[in-house]
XYZ file of C-alpha atoms in Angstrom:
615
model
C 88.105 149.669 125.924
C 84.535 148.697 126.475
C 83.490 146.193 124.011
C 79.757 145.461 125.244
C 77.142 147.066 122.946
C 75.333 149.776 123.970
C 72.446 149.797 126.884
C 69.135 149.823 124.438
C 67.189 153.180 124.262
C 64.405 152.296 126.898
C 60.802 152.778 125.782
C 58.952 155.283 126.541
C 56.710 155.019 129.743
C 53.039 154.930 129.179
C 50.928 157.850 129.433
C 49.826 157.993 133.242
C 46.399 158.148 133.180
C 43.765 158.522 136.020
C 42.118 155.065 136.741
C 38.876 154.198 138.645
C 37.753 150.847 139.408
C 34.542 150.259 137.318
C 31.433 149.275 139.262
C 29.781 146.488 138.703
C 27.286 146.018 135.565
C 23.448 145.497 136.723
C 20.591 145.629 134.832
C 17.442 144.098 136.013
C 16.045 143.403 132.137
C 19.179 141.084 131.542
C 21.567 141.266 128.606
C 20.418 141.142 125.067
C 22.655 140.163 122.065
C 24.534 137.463 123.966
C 22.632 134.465 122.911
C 20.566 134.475 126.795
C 24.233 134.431 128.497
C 24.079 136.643 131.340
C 27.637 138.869 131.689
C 29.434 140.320 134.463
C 32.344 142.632 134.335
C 34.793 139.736 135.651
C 33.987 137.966 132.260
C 35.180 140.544 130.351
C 38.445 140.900 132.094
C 41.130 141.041 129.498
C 39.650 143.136 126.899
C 39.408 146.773 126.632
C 35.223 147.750 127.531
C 33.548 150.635 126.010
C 30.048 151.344 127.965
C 27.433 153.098 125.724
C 25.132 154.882 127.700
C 21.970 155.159 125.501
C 18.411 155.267 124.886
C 16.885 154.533 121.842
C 14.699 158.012 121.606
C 17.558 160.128 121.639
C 19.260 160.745 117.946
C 22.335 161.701 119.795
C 22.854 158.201 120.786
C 21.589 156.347 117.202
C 24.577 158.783 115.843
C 27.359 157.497 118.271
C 26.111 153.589 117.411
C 27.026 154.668 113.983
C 30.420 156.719 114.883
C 31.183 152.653 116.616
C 30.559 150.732 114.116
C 33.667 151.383 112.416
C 36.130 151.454 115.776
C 34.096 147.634 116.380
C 34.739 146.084 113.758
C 39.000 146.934 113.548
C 39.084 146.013 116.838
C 37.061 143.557 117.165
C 39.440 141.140 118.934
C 39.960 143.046 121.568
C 37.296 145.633 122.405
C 33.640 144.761 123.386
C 31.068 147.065 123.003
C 27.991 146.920 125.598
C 25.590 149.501 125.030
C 23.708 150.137 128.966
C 20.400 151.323 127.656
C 19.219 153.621 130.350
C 15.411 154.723 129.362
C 13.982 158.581 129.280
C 10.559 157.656 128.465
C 8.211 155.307 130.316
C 8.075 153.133 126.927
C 11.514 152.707 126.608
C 11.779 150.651 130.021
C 9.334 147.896 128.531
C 11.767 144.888 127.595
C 10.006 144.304 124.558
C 10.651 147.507 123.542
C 14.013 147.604 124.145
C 14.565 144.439 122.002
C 12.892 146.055 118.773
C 14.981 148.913 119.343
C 18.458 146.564 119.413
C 17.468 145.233 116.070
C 15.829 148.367 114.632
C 19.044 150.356 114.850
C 21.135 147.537 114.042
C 22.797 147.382 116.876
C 25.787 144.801 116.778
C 27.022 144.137 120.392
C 25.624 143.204 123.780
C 23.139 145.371 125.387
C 22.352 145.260 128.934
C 18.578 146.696 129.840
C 18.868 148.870 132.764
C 14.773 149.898 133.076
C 15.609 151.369 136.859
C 19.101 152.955 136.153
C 20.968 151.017 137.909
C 24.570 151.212 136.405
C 23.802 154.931 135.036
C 23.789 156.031 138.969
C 26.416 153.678 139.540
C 29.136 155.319 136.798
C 27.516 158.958 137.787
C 26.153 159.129 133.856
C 24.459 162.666 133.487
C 23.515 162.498 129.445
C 23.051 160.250 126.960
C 24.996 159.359 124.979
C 27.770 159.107 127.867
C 30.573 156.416 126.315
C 33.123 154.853 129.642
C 36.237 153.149 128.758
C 37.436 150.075 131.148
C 40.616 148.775 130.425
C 41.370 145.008 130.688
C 42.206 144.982 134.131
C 38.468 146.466 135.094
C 39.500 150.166 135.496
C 38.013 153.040 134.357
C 40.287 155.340 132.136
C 37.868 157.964 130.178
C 34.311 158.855 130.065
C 33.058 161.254 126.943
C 29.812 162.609 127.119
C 27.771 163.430 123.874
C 29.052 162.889 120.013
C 32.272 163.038 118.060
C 34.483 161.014 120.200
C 35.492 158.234 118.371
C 38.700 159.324 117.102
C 39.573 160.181 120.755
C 38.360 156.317 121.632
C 40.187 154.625 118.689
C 43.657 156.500 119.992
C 42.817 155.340 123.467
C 42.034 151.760 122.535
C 45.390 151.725 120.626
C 47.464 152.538 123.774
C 45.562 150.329 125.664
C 46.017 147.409 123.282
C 50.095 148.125 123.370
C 50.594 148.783 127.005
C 48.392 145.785 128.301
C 49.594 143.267 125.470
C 53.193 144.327 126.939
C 51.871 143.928 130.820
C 50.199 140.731 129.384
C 46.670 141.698 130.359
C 45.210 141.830 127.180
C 43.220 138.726 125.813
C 42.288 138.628 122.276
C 39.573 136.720 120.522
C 36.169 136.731 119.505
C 33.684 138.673 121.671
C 30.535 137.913 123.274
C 27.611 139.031 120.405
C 25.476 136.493 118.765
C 22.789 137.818 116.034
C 19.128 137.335 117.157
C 17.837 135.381 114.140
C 16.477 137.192 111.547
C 12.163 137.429 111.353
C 10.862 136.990 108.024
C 8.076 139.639 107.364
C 7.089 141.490 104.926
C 8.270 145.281 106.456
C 10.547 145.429 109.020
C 9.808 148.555 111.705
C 8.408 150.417 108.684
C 8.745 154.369 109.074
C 7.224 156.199 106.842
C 4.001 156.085 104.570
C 3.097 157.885 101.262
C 0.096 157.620 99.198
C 1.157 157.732 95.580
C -0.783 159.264 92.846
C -1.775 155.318 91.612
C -3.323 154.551 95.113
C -0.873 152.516 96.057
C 1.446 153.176 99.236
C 5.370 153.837 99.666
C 6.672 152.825 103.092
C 10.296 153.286 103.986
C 11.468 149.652 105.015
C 14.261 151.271 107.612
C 15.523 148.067 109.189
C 15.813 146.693 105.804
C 17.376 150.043 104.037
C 14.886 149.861 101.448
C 11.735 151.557 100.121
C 8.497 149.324 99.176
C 5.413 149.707 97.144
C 2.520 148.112 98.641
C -0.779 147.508 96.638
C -3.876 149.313 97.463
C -4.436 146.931 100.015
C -1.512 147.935 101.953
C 0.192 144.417 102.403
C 0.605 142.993 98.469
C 4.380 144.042 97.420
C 4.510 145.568 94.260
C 8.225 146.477 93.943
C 10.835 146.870 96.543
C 13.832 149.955 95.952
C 17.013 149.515 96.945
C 19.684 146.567 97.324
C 18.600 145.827 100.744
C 22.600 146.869 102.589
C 22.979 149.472 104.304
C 25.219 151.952 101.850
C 24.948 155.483 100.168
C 24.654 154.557 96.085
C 22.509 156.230 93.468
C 21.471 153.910 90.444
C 18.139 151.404 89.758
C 15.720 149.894 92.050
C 18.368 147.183 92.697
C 22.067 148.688 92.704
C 20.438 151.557 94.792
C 21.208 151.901 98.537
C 19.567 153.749 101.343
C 20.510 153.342 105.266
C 18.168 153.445 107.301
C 15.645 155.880 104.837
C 12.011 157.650 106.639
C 9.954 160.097 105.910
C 8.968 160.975 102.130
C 7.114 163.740 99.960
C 5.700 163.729 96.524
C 7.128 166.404 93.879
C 7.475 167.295 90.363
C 3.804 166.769 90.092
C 3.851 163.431 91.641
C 6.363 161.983 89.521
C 9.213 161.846 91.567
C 9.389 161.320 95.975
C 11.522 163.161 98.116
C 12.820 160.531 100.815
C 14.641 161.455 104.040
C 17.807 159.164 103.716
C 18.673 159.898 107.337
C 21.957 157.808 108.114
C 23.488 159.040 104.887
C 22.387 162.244 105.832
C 20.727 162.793 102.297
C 17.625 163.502 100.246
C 17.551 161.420 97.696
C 14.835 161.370 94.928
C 13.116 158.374 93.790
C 11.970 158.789 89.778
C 8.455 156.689 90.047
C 8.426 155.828 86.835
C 11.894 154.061 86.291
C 12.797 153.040 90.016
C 15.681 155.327 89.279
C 17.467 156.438 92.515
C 19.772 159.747 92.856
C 21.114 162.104 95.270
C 19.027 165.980 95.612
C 21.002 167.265 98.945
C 24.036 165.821 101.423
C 27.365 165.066 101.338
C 26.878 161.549 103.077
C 28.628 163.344 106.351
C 27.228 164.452 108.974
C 26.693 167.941 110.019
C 28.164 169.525 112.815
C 28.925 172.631 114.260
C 30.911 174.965 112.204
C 29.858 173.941 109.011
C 27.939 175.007 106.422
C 24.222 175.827 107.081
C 23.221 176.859 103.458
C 24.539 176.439 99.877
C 24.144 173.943 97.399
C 22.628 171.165 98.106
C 25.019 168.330 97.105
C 27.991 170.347 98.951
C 26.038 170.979 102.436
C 26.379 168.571 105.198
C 23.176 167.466 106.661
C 22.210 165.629 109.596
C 19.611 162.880 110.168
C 16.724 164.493 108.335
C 13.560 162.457 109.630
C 10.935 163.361 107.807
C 9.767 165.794 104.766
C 7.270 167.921 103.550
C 6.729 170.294 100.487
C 5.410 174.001 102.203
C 5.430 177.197 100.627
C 6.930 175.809 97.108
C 9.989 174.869 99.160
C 10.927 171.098 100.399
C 10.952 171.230 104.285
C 13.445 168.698 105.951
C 12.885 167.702 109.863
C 16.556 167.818 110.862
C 16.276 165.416 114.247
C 19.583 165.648 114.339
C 20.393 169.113 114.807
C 17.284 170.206 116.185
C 16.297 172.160 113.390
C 13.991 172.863 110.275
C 16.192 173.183 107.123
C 14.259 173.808 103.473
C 15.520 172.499 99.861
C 14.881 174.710 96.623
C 14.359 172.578 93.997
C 14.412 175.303 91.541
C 17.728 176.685 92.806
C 18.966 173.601 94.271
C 19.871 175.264 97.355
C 19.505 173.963 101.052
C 19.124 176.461 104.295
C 18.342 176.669 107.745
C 14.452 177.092 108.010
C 13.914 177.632 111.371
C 15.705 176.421 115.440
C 19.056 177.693 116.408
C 20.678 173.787 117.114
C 19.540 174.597 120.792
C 17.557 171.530 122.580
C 14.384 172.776 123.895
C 10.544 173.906 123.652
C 11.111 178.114 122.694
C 8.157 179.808 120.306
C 8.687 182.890 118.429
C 10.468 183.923 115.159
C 11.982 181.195 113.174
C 15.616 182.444 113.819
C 14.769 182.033 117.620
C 12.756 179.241 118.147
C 14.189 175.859 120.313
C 13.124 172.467 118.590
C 14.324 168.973 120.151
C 14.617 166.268 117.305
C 11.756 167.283 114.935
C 10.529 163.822 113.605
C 7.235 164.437 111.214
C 6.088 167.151 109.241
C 2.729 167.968 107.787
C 1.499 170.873 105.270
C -1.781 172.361 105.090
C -2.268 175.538 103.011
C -1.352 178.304 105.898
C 0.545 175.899 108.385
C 3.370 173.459 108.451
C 2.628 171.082 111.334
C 5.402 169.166 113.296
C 5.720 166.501 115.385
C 8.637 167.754 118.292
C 9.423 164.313 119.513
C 12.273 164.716 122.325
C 9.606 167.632 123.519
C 6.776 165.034 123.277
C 4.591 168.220 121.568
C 3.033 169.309 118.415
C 3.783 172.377 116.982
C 3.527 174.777 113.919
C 5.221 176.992 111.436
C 3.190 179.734 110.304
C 3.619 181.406 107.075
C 4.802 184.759 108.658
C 7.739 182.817 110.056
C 6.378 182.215 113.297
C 6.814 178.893 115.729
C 4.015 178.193 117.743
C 3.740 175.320 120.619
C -0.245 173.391 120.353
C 0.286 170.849 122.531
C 3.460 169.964 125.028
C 5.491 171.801 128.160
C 9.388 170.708 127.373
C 11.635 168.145 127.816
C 10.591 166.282 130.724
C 6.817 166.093 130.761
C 5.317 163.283 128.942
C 1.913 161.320 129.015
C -1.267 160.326 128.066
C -3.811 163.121 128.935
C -6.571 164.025 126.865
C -8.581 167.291 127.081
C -7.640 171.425 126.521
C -3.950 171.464 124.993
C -2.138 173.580 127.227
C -2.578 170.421 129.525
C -2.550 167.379 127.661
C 0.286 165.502 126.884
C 1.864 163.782 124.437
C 5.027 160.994 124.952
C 7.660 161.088 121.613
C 5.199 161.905 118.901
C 7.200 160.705 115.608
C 4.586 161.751 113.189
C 1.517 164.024 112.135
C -1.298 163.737 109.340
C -3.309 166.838 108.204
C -6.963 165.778 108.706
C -9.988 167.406 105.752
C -11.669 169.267 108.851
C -8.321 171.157 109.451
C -7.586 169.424 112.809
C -4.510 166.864 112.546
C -3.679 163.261 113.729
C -0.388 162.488 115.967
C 1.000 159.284 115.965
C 2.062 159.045 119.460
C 4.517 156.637 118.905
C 5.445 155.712 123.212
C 1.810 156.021 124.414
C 1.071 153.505 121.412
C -1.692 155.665 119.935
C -3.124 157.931 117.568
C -4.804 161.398 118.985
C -5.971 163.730 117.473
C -5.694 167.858 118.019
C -8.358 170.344 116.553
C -7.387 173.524 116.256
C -11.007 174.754 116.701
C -11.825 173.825 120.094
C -8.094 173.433 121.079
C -9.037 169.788 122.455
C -6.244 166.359 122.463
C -8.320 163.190 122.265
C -7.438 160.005 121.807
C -8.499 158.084 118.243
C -6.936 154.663 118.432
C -4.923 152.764 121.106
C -3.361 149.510 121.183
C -1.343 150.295 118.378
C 2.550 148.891 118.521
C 4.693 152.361 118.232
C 3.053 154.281 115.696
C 5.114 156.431 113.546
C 2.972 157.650 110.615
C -0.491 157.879 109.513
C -1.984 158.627 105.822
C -5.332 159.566 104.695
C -7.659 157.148 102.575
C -10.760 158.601 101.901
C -12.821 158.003 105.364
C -9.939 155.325 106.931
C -6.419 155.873 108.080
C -3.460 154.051 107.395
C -1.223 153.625 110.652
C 2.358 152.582 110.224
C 2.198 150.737 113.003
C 6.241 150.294 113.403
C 7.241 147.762 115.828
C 4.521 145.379 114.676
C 5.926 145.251 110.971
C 2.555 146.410 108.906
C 0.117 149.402 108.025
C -2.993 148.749 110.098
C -6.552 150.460 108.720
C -8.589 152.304 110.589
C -12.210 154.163 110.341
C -11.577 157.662 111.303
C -14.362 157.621 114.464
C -16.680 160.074 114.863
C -16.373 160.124 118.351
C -12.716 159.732 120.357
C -12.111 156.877 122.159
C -11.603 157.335 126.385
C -8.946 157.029 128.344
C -7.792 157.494 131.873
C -5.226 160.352 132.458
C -1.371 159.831 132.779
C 1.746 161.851 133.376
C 5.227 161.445 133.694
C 8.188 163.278 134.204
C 11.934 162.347 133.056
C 12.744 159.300 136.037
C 16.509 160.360 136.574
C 17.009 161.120 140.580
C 17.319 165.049 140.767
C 20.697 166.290 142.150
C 20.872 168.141 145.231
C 22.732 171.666 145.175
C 23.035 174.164 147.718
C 21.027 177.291 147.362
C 22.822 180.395 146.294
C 26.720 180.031 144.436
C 27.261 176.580 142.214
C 29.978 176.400 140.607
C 29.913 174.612 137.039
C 32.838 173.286 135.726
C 32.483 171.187 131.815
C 35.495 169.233 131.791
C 37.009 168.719 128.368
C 40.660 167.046 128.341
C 41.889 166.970 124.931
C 42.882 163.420 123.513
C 46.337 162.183 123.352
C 48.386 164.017 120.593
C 45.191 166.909 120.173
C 45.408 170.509 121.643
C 42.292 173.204 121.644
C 42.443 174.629 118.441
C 43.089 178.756 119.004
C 44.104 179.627 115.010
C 40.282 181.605 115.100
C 39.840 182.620 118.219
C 37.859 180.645 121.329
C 37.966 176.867 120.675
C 35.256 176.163 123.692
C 31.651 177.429 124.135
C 29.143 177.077 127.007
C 25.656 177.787 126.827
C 23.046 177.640 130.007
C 19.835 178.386 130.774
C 17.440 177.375 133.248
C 13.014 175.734 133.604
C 11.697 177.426 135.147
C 14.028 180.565 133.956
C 13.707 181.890 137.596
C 15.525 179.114 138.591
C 19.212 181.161 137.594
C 19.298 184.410 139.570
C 23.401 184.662 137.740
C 25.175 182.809 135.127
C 22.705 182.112 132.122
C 23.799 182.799 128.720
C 26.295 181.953 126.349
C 29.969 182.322 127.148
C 33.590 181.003 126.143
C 34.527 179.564 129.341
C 34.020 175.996 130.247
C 33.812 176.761 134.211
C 30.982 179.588 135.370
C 29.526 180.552 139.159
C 26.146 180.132 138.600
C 23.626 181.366 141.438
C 20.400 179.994 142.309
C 17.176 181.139 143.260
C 16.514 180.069 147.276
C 12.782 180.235 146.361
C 12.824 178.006 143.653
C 13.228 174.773 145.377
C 13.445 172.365 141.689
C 14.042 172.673 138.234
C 16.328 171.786 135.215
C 19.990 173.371 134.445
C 20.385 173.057 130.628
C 23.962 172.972 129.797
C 25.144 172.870 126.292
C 28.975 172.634 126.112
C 31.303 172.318 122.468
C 34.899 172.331 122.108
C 37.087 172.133 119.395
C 40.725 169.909 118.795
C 43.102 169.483 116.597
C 46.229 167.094 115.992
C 49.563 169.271 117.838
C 51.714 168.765 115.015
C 53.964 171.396 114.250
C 54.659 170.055 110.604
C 51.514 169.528 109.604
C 49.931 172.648 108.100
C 46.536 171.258 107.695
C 45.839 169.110 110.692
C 43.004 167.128 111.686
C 40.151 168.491 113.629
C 37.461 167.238 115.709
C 34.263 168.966 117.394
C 33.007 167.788 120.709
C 29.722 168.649 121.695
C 27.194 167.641 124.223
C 23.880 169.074 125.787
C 22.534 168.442 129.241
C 19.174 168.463 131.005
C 20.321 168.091 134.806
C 17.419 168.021 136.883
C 18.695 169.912 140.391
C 16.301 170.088 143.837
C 18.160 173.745 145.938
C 18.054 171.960 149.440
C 20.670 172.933 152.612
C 23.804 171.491 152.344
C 23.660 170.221 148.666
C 26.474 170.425 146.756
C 28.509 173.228 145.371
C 29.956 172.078 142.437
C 28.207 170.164 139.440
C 31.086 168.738 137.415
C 29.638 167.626 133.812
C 32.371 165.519 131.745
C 32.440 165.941 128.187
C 35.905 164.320 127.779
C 38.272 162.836 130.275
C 38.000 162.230 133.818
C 37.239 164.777 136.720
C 39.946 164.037 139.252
C-alpha cells in the first residue's frame, strides 16, 4: 500500500511562441512624455513593451491610441506603451510638431520621435499603425498591422504576465510617463469654426472636448459647451460631453449646429438657444466592416466623422475614418453611405465608385460640395449628378507646395475648405502651414497666407477670413488679398525606402494568425479578403483585384521600373468555443501603400503581417 499522495497534475506548458530579439530603439528627435529621460530597451527589461508605430496624419493610428487606452490603464503595472512616431509627411518630422500632436491626441505614454525612420526599418514596419509586442526579456512575440487588435493584445499580455511572473522576469510598478504640464490658453488646437447667425463664432475646443462661443472679435469667451472630459453624454452646456468634437454646420434655420463628435463617433446637435446637447446619429462604436452602412441614425455605427456640411437638403458627414462620404436625413432621421467604397485612394467617377482617403472638410456651394481629401493631400468635388471629381492632387504619395495650373500643384494634408463669394474656394493647407486658394475659372492654386501654425479651417467675414490656426491655439484675421502671395515651388513624395522586387512573379503572402483561443470564422462563408491594385495600374501585368485568399502570385511589369502595390487585407475571428452559441467576434483589417522599385535580383516574396509573426 502506497500511502504518499498523489504526484500533482502538472501545469500546462506555455504556448510556444516564435520569439525575435527586438532591435534596439533609436530615434534621433529623443523621447517625449518621459519628463526629458532618454530610454533604451535595456530599461524596460522586465515589463511586457507594446511599440505603436504611428503618425499623427493617419486616422488609422488616432483609432488604435484609443483601442489602448483601455488595455493601458488595466495593465498599467506591467505594460508600457511607447508609441515610435514614424512621419509620412514632411511636417510631421518637425519636433515641434510632433509634440502638439502628443498632447493634441491625448496621448498618455512615452513617444519616441523617429523623423528619419530609424526603428521603423529596423522592426521591418510596412504600415501604420503597425503595434510589436516585446516581452520582458526583450523578445519580440507578435506584430499586428492596422486596427482591431486589442483584444488579441490584451490575451497576449495576460499570458505574458503569468508565464514571466512564474519564470520571475516580470517587474511590476509604475511606468515611465510623466504629463507635460498643462498650457493655459484660451482654445486648445481648436478645429473647427462656425459663424453663427449672431456674428459670433463656434470653434470646437478638441483637446479640451468642448465647444466655445467666441465674441465677434474672435478671442472674448462667451460660453463654453460641454464638461470639459472626454465622455459621450447628452444634457446642458455643463453635464454635456464631447471627445474630441470638429467640424460643425448650422440647421433648422440656424437654430440648432450639427457638430462632428468624432471619437464618439456621433453627430450630436447643439440647441443654440438653451446650450442643450443631444445625440442626431451613432451608436458611440465604431464602424467597421460588416456593419451597417444605412438605417436609422441612432442605431448605425459611424466612424470618426471630421467635418459636416448641409448639401442638397441632406447633412453630409466627412467619414475620415472609413474613407467615405455618408449623408444624415433630418426629416427621416436616416444615415447612408453618400459616396467612396472604404477603399484608400484618389479614384473619380460615380459616387458608388469613387476612392477617398480620410475626407477631413467639407464645403457647399449651390451646385457643388467641395472636400478637402487630406491623406490624398487634394481638393475635390461632389457634383449634384453624383459625380466625384479630383481639382487639385495626384494620390497618396505626392505632396507639396506648388502653386500654378491644378493638374500640377500640390497640396500637403489639406484639413479644411471655405467657399469663397467669387465661386473659387480657400484650402487650409494644414502641413504646408498655409491658406491657398483654387479658382475654378482659370483652374489656378495660389498661395493666400503663409506662416500660419497648421491651419485647419477658415470662415468668411465680410472682406477678412478667419483662420483656425490650430497648433497656435487662436483664430487669426486676415484681409482676403487681391493679389496671392509668392512662393518658391516644392514637392515631396512619401520618404519610406522603396522595396526591391524582382521583375516578373512576386508572390504575396498577408499573414493573419488568429489569436490564442480565436479561429477564422466560416458560419457565412470566406472569413478573409484581399484586395490589390497597383500606381501606375501598368505596374500589375497579373494579380489585381479582389479575392478570398490571403496569398496571390502577382506579376510585374519589366518596363515599369517603380510604383506602389496597394494591398488591402481583412479577416475575420471568433472565440473557438464549442458551447458558446453566440461567440465573440473580431475584424482585422489593414491597408498598405508599399512602394516597390522591379530591379534584377530583388526579392520574390513580399510578406505583409497583419497578425502574428512570419516565420
Amino acid at each position: 500500500m502506497n500511502d504518499a499522495a498523489p504526484a500533482p497534475t502538472p501545469a500546462p506548458a506555455p504556448r510556444r511562441r516564435a520569439r525575435v530579439r527586438a532591435p534596439e530603439l533609436i530615434g534621433k528627435g529623443g523621447w517625449l512624455n518621459t519628463g526629458d529621460k532618454q530610454y533604451t530597451l535595456a530599461d524596460l527589461r522586465g515589463r511586457i513593451v507594446i511599440l505603436d508605430f504611428w503618425t499623427f496624419c493617419c486616422i488609422n493610428c488616432l483609432h488604435v491610441l484609443d483601442e489602448l487606452r483601455e488595455l493601458e490603464e488595466k495593465h498599467r503595472d506591467t505594460v508600457v506603451v511607447v508609441g515610435v512616431h514614424s512621419p509620412k509627411f514632411v511636417h510631421e518630422a518637425e519636433h515641434q510638431a510632433v509634440v502638439d500632436a502628443v498632447e493634441r491626441y491625448g496621448v498618455e505614454h512615452p513617444v519616441l520621435d523617429d523623423p528619419e525612420l530609424a526603428t521603423w526599418k529596423q522592426y521591418a514596419v510596412r504600415a501604420w499603425p503597425t503595434l510589436v509586442v516585446i516581452d520582458p526579456e526583450g523578445y519580440v512575440v507578435a506584430q499586428h498591422a492596422g486596427e482591431g487588435h486589442a483584444h488579441a493584445i490584451e490575451r497576449l499580455v495576460e499570458e505574458l504576465e503569468a508565464e514571466h511572473e512564474a519564470k520571475g522576469t516580470l517587474r511590476r510598478g509604475d511606468g515611465p510617463y510623466v504629463p507635460p504640464e498643462a498650457e493655459p490658453t484660451v482654445l486648445r488646437f481648436p478645429g473647427k469654426a462656425l459663424l453663427l447667425p449672431s456674428g459670433n463664432f463656434l470653434v470646437s475646443d478638441t483637446t479640451r472636448h468642448q465647444l466655445v462661443e467666441l465674441a465677434e472679435d474672435g478671442e472674448t469667451v462667451v460660453r463654453r459647451i460641454g464638461s470639459g472630459t472626454r465622455g459621450f453624454a447628452d444634457g446642458g452646456p455643463e453635464t454635456a460631453a464631447f471627445s474630441e468634437p470638429q467640424g460643425m454646420a448650422l440647421v433648422e434655420d440656424g437654430a440648432a449646429v450639427v457638430v462632428a463628435d468624432t471619437v464618439n463617433h456621433a453627430l450630436r446637435r447643439l440647441d443654440l438657444g438653451s446650450g442643450v446637447v443631444s445625440t442626431l446619429a451613432g451608436t458611440g462604436r465604431q464602424w467597421w466592416q460588416g456593419s451597417a452602412t444605412s438605417g436609422p441614425a441612432r442605431e448605425v455605427d459611424l466612424s470618426s466623422p471630421w467635418d459636416v456640411a448641409v448639401f442638397g437638403g441632406k447633412v453630409w458627414i466627412a467619414m475620415a475614418g472609413v474613407h467615405q462620404l455618408w449623408t444624415y436625413d433630418p426629416v427621416t432621421e436616416t444615415v447612408a453611405v453618400g459616396a467612396g467604397t472604404t477603399n484608400e485612394g484618389l479614384v473619380d467617377g460615380p459616387v458608388a465608385e469613387a476612392w477617398f482617403a480620410q475626407p477631413s472638410g467639407l464645403a457647399a456651394t449651390e451646385d457643388r460640395l467641395w472636400l478637402a481629401d487630406s491623406e490624398t493631400s487634394a481638393l475635390r468635388w461632389v457634383d449634384r449628378d453624383g459625380h466625384v471629381h479630383t481639382a487639385v492632387g495626384t494620390g497618396l504619395f505626392d505632396f507639396g507646395h506648388r502653386d500654378g495650373a491644378a493638374e500640377q500643384a500640390l497640396l500637403q494634408h489639406p484639413l479644411g475648405v471655405t467657399a469663397l463669394p467669387d465661386g473659387s474656394v480657400a484650402v487650409a493647407d494644414t502641413y504646408n502651414h498655409a491658406l491657398r486658394r483654387y479658382d475654378p475659372a482659370t483652374g489656378e492654386v495660389t498661395t493666400l497666407a503663409t506662416d500660419l501654425r497648421e491651419p485647419s479651417d477658415a470662415v468668411l467675414v465680410g472682406e477678412d477670413i478667419l483662420v483656425v490656426e490650430s497648433a497656435r491655439h487662436r483664430l487669426t484675421r486676415l484681409r482676403l488679398p487681391e493679389e496671392a502671395v509668392r512662393v518658391a515651388a516644392v514637392a515631396h513624395r512619401t520618404q519610406r525606402a522603396a522595396t526591391e522586387v524582382g521583375p516578373g512573379r512576386l508572390r504575396l503572402d498577408v499573414i493573419f494568425q488568429a489569436p490564442a483561443g480565436q479561429k477564422l470564422d466560416t458560419r457565412y462563408g470566406p472569413s478573409t479578403r484581399l484586395l490589390v491594385s497597383s500606381t501606375p495600374p501598368e505596374l500589375l501585368l497579373a494579380g489585381e483585384g479582389a479575392d478570398t485568399d490571403l496569398s496571390r502570385e502577382l506579376e510585374l511589369n519589366p518596363s515599369v521600373t517603380e510604383g506602389v502595390l496597394h494591398v488591402s487585407a481583412m479577416a475575420a475571428s471568433c472565440d473557438d468555443d464549442p458551447a458558446n452559441e453566440y461567440p465573440a467576434c473580431h475584424v482585422h483589417q489593414q491597408d498598405w501603400g508599399v512602394p516597390v522599385r522591379v530591379v534584377q535580383g530583388g526579392v520574390e516574396r513580399l510578406p505583409l503581417v497583419l497578425a502574428g509573426m512570419d516565420e
